[in-house]
Amino acid sequence: MDKLAELDPIFHPKTVAVVGASADENKFGSRFLRALIDFGFKGKLFPVNRRGDQVLGLKIYPSVRDIPGPVDLADIMVPAAFVPGVLEDCLARGVKGAQIFTSGFAETGEDEGRALERQLQVIAKRGIRLIGPNCFGVYCPSGGHTLLPGGDFPRESGPVAFITQSGGYAVEFARLARGHGIRFSKVISYGNACDLNEADFLEYVAQDDETRIVAMYLEGPRDGRRFMRLVAEVARSKPVIVWKAGLTEAGARAVRSHTASLAGDEAIWQALFKQTAAIRVGSLEELADTTTAFLNLPPTTGRRVAVIGGGGGVSVAAADACDQVGLEVPPFPYHIQQKLRGILPPAGTSIRNPVDIGAPIVPPEVFRKALESAASADCVDTIIATQALHYVLAGTLGPHPAARRKFLDALIEIPAQIRDRFGKPVVIVLPIGGDEPEMLDAEKGRREIRDIYLDMSIPTYPTLERAARAVANVAHYYENAARLP
Amino acid sequence: MDKLAELDPIFHPKTVAVVGASADENKFGSRFLRALIDFGFKGKLFPVNRRGDQVLGLKIYPSVRDIPGPVDLADIMVPAAFVPGVLEDCLARGVKGAQIFTSGFAETGEDEGRALERQLQVIAKRGIRLIGPNCFGVYCPSGGHTLLPGGDFPRESGPVAFITQSGGYAVEFARLARGHGIRFSKVISYGNACDLNEADFLEYVAQDDETRIVAMYLEGPRDGRRFMRLVAEVARSKPVIVWKAGLTEAGARAVRSHTASLAGDEAIWQALFKQTAAIRVGSLEELADTTTAFLNLPPTTGRRVAVIGGGGGVSVAAADACDQVGLEVPPFPYHIQQKLRGILPPAGTSIRNPVDIGAPIVPPEVFRKALESAASADCVDTIIATQALHYVLAGTLGPHPAARRKFLDALIEIPAQIRDRFGKPVVIVLPIGGDEPEMLDAEKGRREIRDIYLDMSIPTYPTLERAARAVANVAHYYENAARLP
């Protein structure tokens, strides 16, 4: 069936009933309504509450049945016991989709909650598609719909879909994404998945032209076989990045009381990631880091990296970090080492790969030549270079304050130029450098530079470990995707 | 031999010759001299340079031989070829110790550098103890001596010794340490270790009353057998936290060109950490996190943790993170679950452990009761609780701005009170929450709250993963130390 057409009323509704919004502007329902208004929802909004009245300048209807004209989507936040009744109203009114934010269903582990959730499932089969319960619902900029708190989420769409069983992570990832330059086609928090589940959403975003990269947070899939079959298929054409949580004993117990699902078996998941091109990550941070990498790195991103930085201990750790995630740090051939020998002083440096440029900060012309030499090596696919700009920003190293801006500008223009000249991706590590309160100004400058780099499609990471892992995830994906029969 | 007496002239010198300081204040030698002055070195400083002249108001002596009166320590930064000559002058003058910052010795991999380093070894045997070459030397607040750049390092001593083969990490760790509330007895960057090596320094800090916790960054020990024997012995009475780098293939290659040492065999190191109470860490961050944990957590810190936070996905990840580092998250007995059920709403929460309090931020009285219930469980040794205060600081959640301070104060006083009442350590996770430039104010507030917590000996971490790992390292140490024959 065409998932796009089926779910379109949910993702691009023209009319939305907000069931549970009341005259009290501090209650969840009204705050949700305000988030939709703040976000700039373009269609019609109908607050619904048995007690009537009005809120935020809108008339409150006693029931969905009383709303004039067609309703595409119902956002439902009444207490669990009332949800089946509201859904009956929706069915009667021909509403095509509903999001049920309310919790207190199967995830409680109590008979009552489980029975209520079964009721929802039965109702869904009669002609309405459900998201939730126990979820945060959908943020879809192109449809003008957001979740709570999300009134201030970016209004522009992007190529990333995030499908998550946890509502908290929907919000956290959307926030985290800003600093990573990530924009979304859809964020979908689907909670207990009594009707629509991870497989449905994966099928949907696979067909969705807006979506180029799929990120997922999963606890226990409802429809494991179908999901795994779909992952294998979708990951051939779009990167699918999956954080599967709850695979430890304590984690599995937490999964049961969070989304009433079964976490499953580590061996099955290992097999999935081995046999498909899907990418496995282990944290929200790695999910964001890897997404940024996919957004900014080309399919030619390979596992053979040149690592450039200042301070020998850093190089050793860099080499370890690369090796541990499956990146190769090939020793440079003799002629490349000679080039580097001509640029760097003999003492306190290393020219083999990793390249130790001898100091955390070197003049732009030295940095440029080091990158040129590394990029010119045939054995190198990808360059990871550390710029310890926090020393310059904090005034500890580098030129006098008057010359600082020029010095920084000269350093920052180099990576994109090297990338374009040699056709090899360059990833920059921008260390944070210290978390004392007095380092906040330097940190402000660092975030600004990170954003300048993102504008040039140069991904940056605060540590070499995170950079290496993100590069490895991208390189492995394109390698695996090409290898599949 | 008594290492304290032998090395005292190096750590607590009364007179220091700075060999290589010149009239040019921008050169390394003069910047080093200025760092010593800025740091407030209390003894006499004698710049030495063949060309004489003066610098920073001090007369420059043409040679160490020309300095009037006894000299305890020589800090040497002349080019490699001149170092043996300077050491001869030192011997002639009865100087007891020297730090050689200069690089260009065995780490170059060239015959010339290796030969020069052998010369230093021969000279050392004639009656002078050497640190380096290719190092950053010693930062010792009680001796008034610092390294470069370290003129602004804290002047007060603390109980932590850091012994590092990398000079860059000496500086980075000292900086990082500030935000962690870590103060040092000694930081020792010893580079190529031509004379004094990791074993000597470990023996020294083991005898040193100022030192209660030992942190180490190691590439390749010079005296592996003696070092391992010492680690086993010292770790019985003082925590020894070791980051051993260079154990991957690429890492080992980087070690050779950094400090001219051999990284060794992973199996040998694994055995060391298995058979002794020494703690193994994998990054500078974990080294700092673990050191903070040792500084603030008691020997009763155990592996059975209660995990408290808001947002179910977070609980699942928390359970996974604890399990992965060897912490137990025991399900609470029925009566504790009932206590929690009385405090938390039935929907959207979890009372089993991890405890999902239902929202990232809850009122102080709810947070207090949740912590009380968890701390009262017999199956719990240690409490890890997340406070997503960044939502309050950024104004996204919590009370109106006028009531914010009071709300925060009420939340912040709880952990230490619970700890003191139940005699169980409490560790707080303070998430960063976002790295957009507009979140900097919230981040400033977060760092201030972190420091308030540190004043109460409550360690905080920005992520649950980091908190869990630090707690696990401490718990494992005290468990292992008690178990050793």
Coordinates of N, CA and C in Angstrom, one line a residue, chain B residues 215-360:
Chain B
A215 N 47.3 9.5 39.1 CA 46.8 9.4 37.8 C 48.0 9.3 36.8
M216 N 47.9 8.4 35.8 CA 49.1 8.2 34.9 C 48.6 8.2 33.5
Y217 N 49.4 8.8 32.6 CA 49.3 8.5 31.2 C 50.6 7.9 30.7
L218 N 50.5 6.7 30.2 CA 51.7 5.9 29.8 C 51.7 5.5 28.3
E219 N 52.8 5.6 27.7 CA 52.9 5.0 26.4 C 53.7 3.7 26.5
G220 N 55.0 3.8 26.7 CA 55.8 2.6 26.9 C 56.7 2.8 28.1
P221 N 56.5 2.0 29.1 CA 57.4 2.1 30.3 C 58.8 1.6 30.0
R222 N 59.8 2.3 30.6 CA 61.2 2.0 30.4 C 61.6 0.7 31.2
D223 N 60.9 0.6 32.3 CA 61.3 -0.4 33.3 C 60.1 -1.2 33.7
G224 N 59.6 -1.9 32.7 CA 58.3 -2.5 32.8 C 58.1 -3.4 34.0
R225 N 59.0 -4.3 34.3 CA 58.9 -5.2 35.4 C 58.8 -4.5 36.7
R226 N 59.7 -3.6 36.9 CA 59.7 -2.8 38.1 C 58.4 -2.0 38.3
F227 N 58.0 -1.4 37.1 CA 56.8 -0.6 37.2 C 55.6 -1.4 37.6
M228 N 55.5 -2.6 37.0 CA 54.3 -3.4 37.3 C 54.3 -3.9 38.7
R229 N 55.5 -4.3 39.2 CA 55.6 -4.7 40.6 C 55.2 -3.5 41.5
L230 N 55.6 -2.3 41.2 CA 55.3 -1.1 42.0 C 53.8 -0.8 41.9
V231 N 53.2 -0.9 40.7 CA 51.8 -0.6 40.6 C 51.0 -1.5 41.6
A232 N 51.3 -2.8 41.5 CA 50.6 -3.7 42.4 C 50.7 -3.3 43.8
E233 N 51.9 -2.9 44.2 CA 52.1 -2.5 45.6 C 51.4 -1.2 46.0
V234 N 51.6 -0.2 45.2 CA 51.1 1.2 45.5 C 49.6 1.2 45.5
A235 N 49.0 0.4 44.5 CA 47.6 0.5 44.4 C 46.8 -0.1 45.6
R236 N 47.6 -0.8 46.5 CA 46.9 -1.3 47.7 C 46.5 -0.2 48.6
S237 N 47.3 0.9 48.6 CA 47.0 1.9 49.6 C 46.6 3.2 48.9
K238 N 46.9 3.5 47.7 CA 46.5 4.7 47.0 C 45.9 4.2 45.6
P239 N 44.7 4.8 45.2 CA 44.2 4.5 43.9 C 45.2 4.9 42.8
V240 N 45.6 4.0 41.9 CA 46.4 4.3 40.8 C 45.6 4.1 39.5
I241 N 45.4 5.3 38.8 CA 44.5 5.3 37.7 C 45.4 5.4 36.4
V242 N 45.3 4.4 35.5 CA 46.3 4.4 34.4 C 45.6 4.5 33.1
W243 N 46.0 5.4 32.3 CA 45.6 5.4 30.9 C 46.8 4.9 30.1
K244 N 46.7 3.7 29.6 CA 47.8 3.1 28.8 C 47.4 3.3 27.3
A245 N 48.2 4.1 26.6 CA 47.8 4.3 25.2 C 48.8 3.6 24.3
G246 N 48.5 3.5 23.0 CA 49.4 2.9 22.1 C 49.3 1.4 22.0
L247 N 48.2 0.8 22.4 CA 48.1 -0.7 22.4 C 47.5 -1.2 21.0
T248 N 47.0 -0.3 20.2 CA 46.6 -0.7 18.9 C 47.9 -0.6 17.9
E249 N 47.7 -1.2 16.7 CA 48.9 -1.2 15.8 C 49.3 0.2 15.5
A250 N 48.3 1.0 15.1 CA 48.6 2.4 14.7 C 49.1 3.2 15.9
G251 N 48.5 2.9 17.1 CA 49.0 3.6 18.3 C 50.4 3.2 18.6
A252 N 50.8 2.0 18.5 CA 52.1 1.6 18.8 C 53.2 2.3 17.9
R253 N 52.8 2.5 16.6 CA 53.7 3.2 15.7 C 53.8 4.6 16.2
A254 N 52.7 5.2 16.6 CA 52.8 6.6 17.0 C 53.6 6.7 18.3
V255 N 53.5 5.7 19.2 CA 54.3 5.7 20.4 C 55.8 5.8 20.1
R256 N 56.3 5.0 19.1 CA 57.7 5.0 18.8 C 58.2 6.3 18.3
S257 N 57.4 7.1 17.6 CA 57.9 8.4 17.1 C 57.6 9.5 18.1
H258 N 56.8 9.2 19.1 CA 56.5 10.2 20.1 C 57.5 10.2 21.3
T259 N 57.7 9.1 21.9 CA 58.6 9.0 23.1 C 59.6 7.9 23.0
A260 N 59.8 7.4 21.7 CA 60.9 6.4 21.5 C 60.7 5.2 22.4
S261 N 59.5 4.8 22.7 CA 59.4 3.7 23.6 C 58.5 2.6 22.9
L262 N 58.5 1.4 23.5 CA 57.7 0.3 23.0 C 56.4 0.2 23.8
A263 N 55.3 0.2 23.0 CA 54.0 0.2 23.7 C 53.7 -1.0 24.5
G264 N 54.3 -2.2 24.0 CA 54.0 -3.4 24.8 C 52.8 -4.2 24.3
D265 N 52.5 -5.2 25.1 CA 51.5 -6.2 24.6 C 50.2 -6.0 25.4
E266 N 49.1 -6.0 24.7 CA 47.8 -5.8 25.4 C 47.6 -6.9 26.5
A267 N 48.0 -8.1 26.2 CA 47.8 -9.2 27.2 C 48.5 -9.0 28.5
I268 N 49.7 -8.4 28.4 CA 50.4 -8.1 29.7 C 49.7 -7.1 30.5
W269 N 49.2 -6.1 29.8 CA 48.5 -5.0 30.5 C 47.2 -5.5 31.1
Q270 N 46.5 -6.3 30.3 CA 45.3 -6.9 30.8 C 45.5 -7.6 32.1
A271 N 46.6 -8.4 32.1 CA 46.9 -9.2 33.3 C 47.2 -8.2 34.5
L272 N 47.9 -7.2 34.2 CA 48.2 -6.2 35.3 C 46.9 -5.7 36.0
F273 N 46.0 -5.3 35.1 CA 44.8 -4.7 35.7 C 43.9 -5.7 36.3
K274 N 44.1 -7.0 35.9 CA 43.3 -8.0 36.5 C 43.9 -8.4 37.9
Q275 N 45.2 -8.4 38.0 CA 45.8 -8.9 39.2 C 46.1 -7.9 40.3
T276 N 45.9 -6.6 39.9 CA 46.1 -5.6 40.9 C 44.9 -4.8 41.1
A277 N 44.9 -3.8 42.0 CA 43.8 -2.9 42.2 C 43.8 -1.7 41.3
A278 N 44.9 -1.6 40.5 CA 45.0 -0.4 39.6 C 43.8 -0.3 38.7
I279 N 43.4 0.9 38.4 CA 42.2 1.2 37.6 C 42.7 1.6 36.1
R280 N 42.1 0.9 35.2 CA 42.4 1.2 33.8 C 41.4 2.2 33.2
V281 N 41.8 3.3 32.6 CA 40.9 4.2 31.9 C 41.3 4.3 30.4
G282 N 40.4 4.9 29.6 CA 40.7 4.9 28.1 C 40.8 6.3 27.5
S283 N 40.8 7.3 28.3 CA 40.9 8.6 27.8 C 41.2 9.6 28.9
L284 N 41.6 10.8 28.5 CA 41.9 11.9 29.4 C 40.6 12.3 30.2
E285 N 39.5 12.3 29.5 CA 38.2 12.6 30.1 C 37.9 11.6 31.2
E286 N 38.1 10.3 30.9 CA 37.8 9.3 31.9 C 38.8 9.4 33.1
L287 N 40.0 9.8 32.8 CA 41.0 10.0 33.8 C 40.5 11.1 34.8
A288 N 40.1 12.2 34.2 CA 39.6 13.3 35.1 C 38.3 12.9 35.8
D289 N 37.4 12.3 35.1 CA 36.1 11.8 35.7 C 36.4 10.9 36.9
T290 N 37.3 10.0 36.7 CA 37.6 9.0 37.7 C 38.3 9.6 38.9
T291 N 39.2 10.5 38.6 CA 39.9 11.2 39.7 C 38.9 12.0 40.6
T292 N 38.0 12.7 39.9 CA 37.0 13.5 40.7 C 36.2 12.5 41.6
A293 N 35.8 11.4 41.0 CA 35.1 10.4 41.8 C 35.8 9.9 43.0
F294 N 37.1 9.6 42.8 CA 37.9 9.2 44.0 C 38.1 10.3 45.0
L295 N 38.1 11.6 44.6 CA 38.3 12.7 45.5 C 37.0 12.9 46.3
N296 N 35.9 12.5 45.8 CA 34.6 12.9 46.5 C 33.8 11.7 47.0
L297 N 34.1 10.5 46.5 CA 33.3 9.4 47.0 C 34.0 8.5 48.0
P298 N 33.3 8.0 49.0 CA 33.9 7.2 50.1 C 34.2 5.8 49.6
P299 N 35.1 5.1 50.4 CA 35.4 3.7 50.1 C 34.2 2.7 50.1
T300 N 33.1 3.2 50.7 CA 31.9 2.4 50.7 C 31.1 2.4 49.4
T301 N 31.5 3.2 48.4 CA 30.9 3.3 47.1 C 30.8 2.0 46.5
G302 N 29.6 1.5 46.3 CA 29.4 0.1 45.8 C 28.8 0.1 44.4
R303 N 28.8 -1.2 43.9 CA 28.4 -1.3 42.5 C 26.8 -1.4 42.3
R304 N 26.1 -1.5 43.4 CA 24.6 -1.6 43.3 C 24.0 -0.2 43.3
V305 N 23.6 0.3 42.1 CA 23.2 1.7 42.1 C 21.7 1.8 41.9
A306 N 21.1 2.9 42.5 CA 19.8 3.3 42.1 C 20.0 4.5 41.1
V307 N 19.2 4.4 40.0 CA 19.3 5.4 39.0 C 18.0 6.1 38.9
I308 N 18.0 7.5 39.0 CA 16.8 8.3 39.0 C 16.9 9.4 38.0
G309 N 15.9 9.5 37.2 CA 15.9 10.5 36.1 C 14.5 10.6 35.5
G310 N 14.4 11.6 34.6 CA 13.1 11.8 34.0 C 13.1 11.6 32.5
G311 N 12.1 10.9 32.0 CA 12.1 10.6 30.6 C 12.5 9.1 30.4
G312 N 11.6 8.3 30.0 CA 11.8 6.8 30.0 C 12.9 6.4 29.1
G313 N 13.1 7.0 27.9 CA 14.2 6.6 27.1 C 15.5 6.8 27.8
V314 N 15.6 7.8 28.6 CA 16.8 8.1 29.4 C 17.0 6.9 30.4
S315 N 16.0 6.4 31.0 CA 16.1 5.3 31.9 C 16.7 4.1 31.3
V316 N 16.2 3.8 30.1 CA 16.6 2.6 29.4 C 18.1 2.7 29.1
A317 N 18.5 3.9 28.5 CA 19.9 4.1 28.2 C 20.8 4.1 29.5
A318 N 20.2 4.6 30.6 CA 20.9 4.6 31.9 C 21.2 3.2 32.3
A319 N 20.1 2.3 32.2 CA 20.3 0.9 32.6 C 21.4 0.2 31.8
D320 N 21.3 0.5 30.5 CA 22.3 -0.1 29.6 C 23.7 0.4 30.0
A321 N 23.8 1.7 30.2 CA 25.1 2.3 30.5 C 25.7 1.7 31.8
C322 N 24.9 1.5 32.8 CA 25.3 0.9 34.0 C 25.8 -0.5 33.8
D323 N 24.9 -1.3 33.2 CA 25.3 -2.7 32.9 C 26.6 -2.8 32.2
Q324 N 26.8 -2.0 31.2 CA 28.0 -2.1 30.4 C 29.3 -1.9 31.1
V325 N 29.2 -1.1 32.2 CA 30.4 -0.8 33.0 C 30.5 -1.7 34.2
G326 N 29.6 -2.6 34.4 CA 29.6 -3.5 35.5 C 28.9 -3.1 36.8
L327 N 28.1 -2.1 36.6 CA 27.2 -1.7 37.8 C 25.9 -2.5 37.7
E328 N 25.4 -2.8 38.9 CA 24.1 -3.5 39.0 C 23.0 -2.4 39.2
V329 N 21.9 -2.6 38.6 CA 20.7 -1.8 38.9 C 19.6 -2.7 39.4
P330 N 19.7 -3.1 40.7 CA 18.8 -4.1 41.2 C 17.3 -3.5 41.3
P331 N 16.4 -4.4 40.8 CA 14.9 -3.9 41.0 C 14.6 -3.7 42.4
F332 N 13.9 -2.7 42.7 CA 13.6 -2.4 44.1 C 12.6 -3.4 44.7
P333 N 12.7 -3.7 46.0 CA 11.7 -4.6 46.6 C 10.4 -3.9 46.6
Y334 N 9.3 -4.7 46.8 CA 8.0 -4.2 46.7 C 7.7 -2.9 47.6
H335 N 8.2 -2.9 48.8 CA 7.8 -1.8 49.7 C 8.5 -0.5 49.2
I336 N 9.6 -0.6 48.6 CA 10.2 0.6 48.0 C 9.4 1.1 46.8
Q337 N 9.0 0.1 46.0 CA 8.2 0.5 44.8 C 6.9 1.2 45.3
Q338 N 6.3 0.7 46.4 CA 5.1 1.3 46.9 C 5.3 2.7 47.3
K339 N 6.4 2.9 48.0 CA 6.8 4.3 48.4 C 6.8 5.2 47.2
L340 N 7.5 4.7 46.2 CA 7.6 5.6 45.0 C 6.3 5.8 44.3
R341 N 5.4 4.7 44.3 CA 4.1 4.8 43.7 C 3.3 5.9 44.4
G342 N 3.6 6.1 45.7 CA 2.9 7.1 46.5 C 3.3 8.5 46.1
I343 N 4.5 8.6 45.5 CA 5.1 10.0 45.2 C 4.8 10.4 43.8
L344 N 5.0 9.4 42.9 CA 5.0 9.7 41.4 C 3.6 9.4 40.8
P345 N 3.2 10.1 39.8 CA 1.9 9.8 39.2 C 2.0 8.4 38.5
P346 N 0.9 7.7 38.3 CA 1.0 6.3 37.8 C 1.4 6.3 36.3
A347 N 1.0 7.3 35.6 CA 1.3 7.3 34.1 C 2.6 8.0 33.8
G348 N 3.4 7.4 32.9 CA 4.6 8.1 32.4 C 5.7 8.0 33.4
T349 N 5.6 7.2 34.4 CA 6.7 7.0 35.3 C 7.1 5.6 35.5
S350 N 8.2 5.3 36.1 CA 8.6 3.9 36.4 C 9.2 3.9 37.8
I351 N 8.8 2.8 38.6 CA 9.2 2.8 40.0 C 10.1 1.6 40.3
R352 N 10.6 0.9 39.3 CA 11.3 -0.3 39.6 C 12.8 -0.1 39.8
N353 N 13.4 0.8 39.2 CA 14.9 1.0 39.1 C 15.4 0.5 37.8
P354 N 15.8 1.4 36.9 CA 15.8 2.9 37.1 C 14.4 3.5 37.4
V355 N 14.5 4.5 38.2 CA 13.2 5.3 38.5 C 13.1 6.4 37.4
D356 N 11.9 6.3 36.7 CA 11.6 7.4 35.8 C 10.6 8.3 36.5
I357 N 11.1 9.5 36.9 CA 10.2 10.4 37.6 C 9.2 11.1 36.7
G358 N 9.2 10.8 35.4 CA 8.2 11.3 34.6 C 8.4 12.5 33.8
A359 N 9.4 13.3 34.2 CA 9.7 14.6 33.5 C 11.1 14.9 33.8
P360 N 11.7 15.7 32.9 CA 13.1 16.1 33.1 C 13.3 16.9 34.4

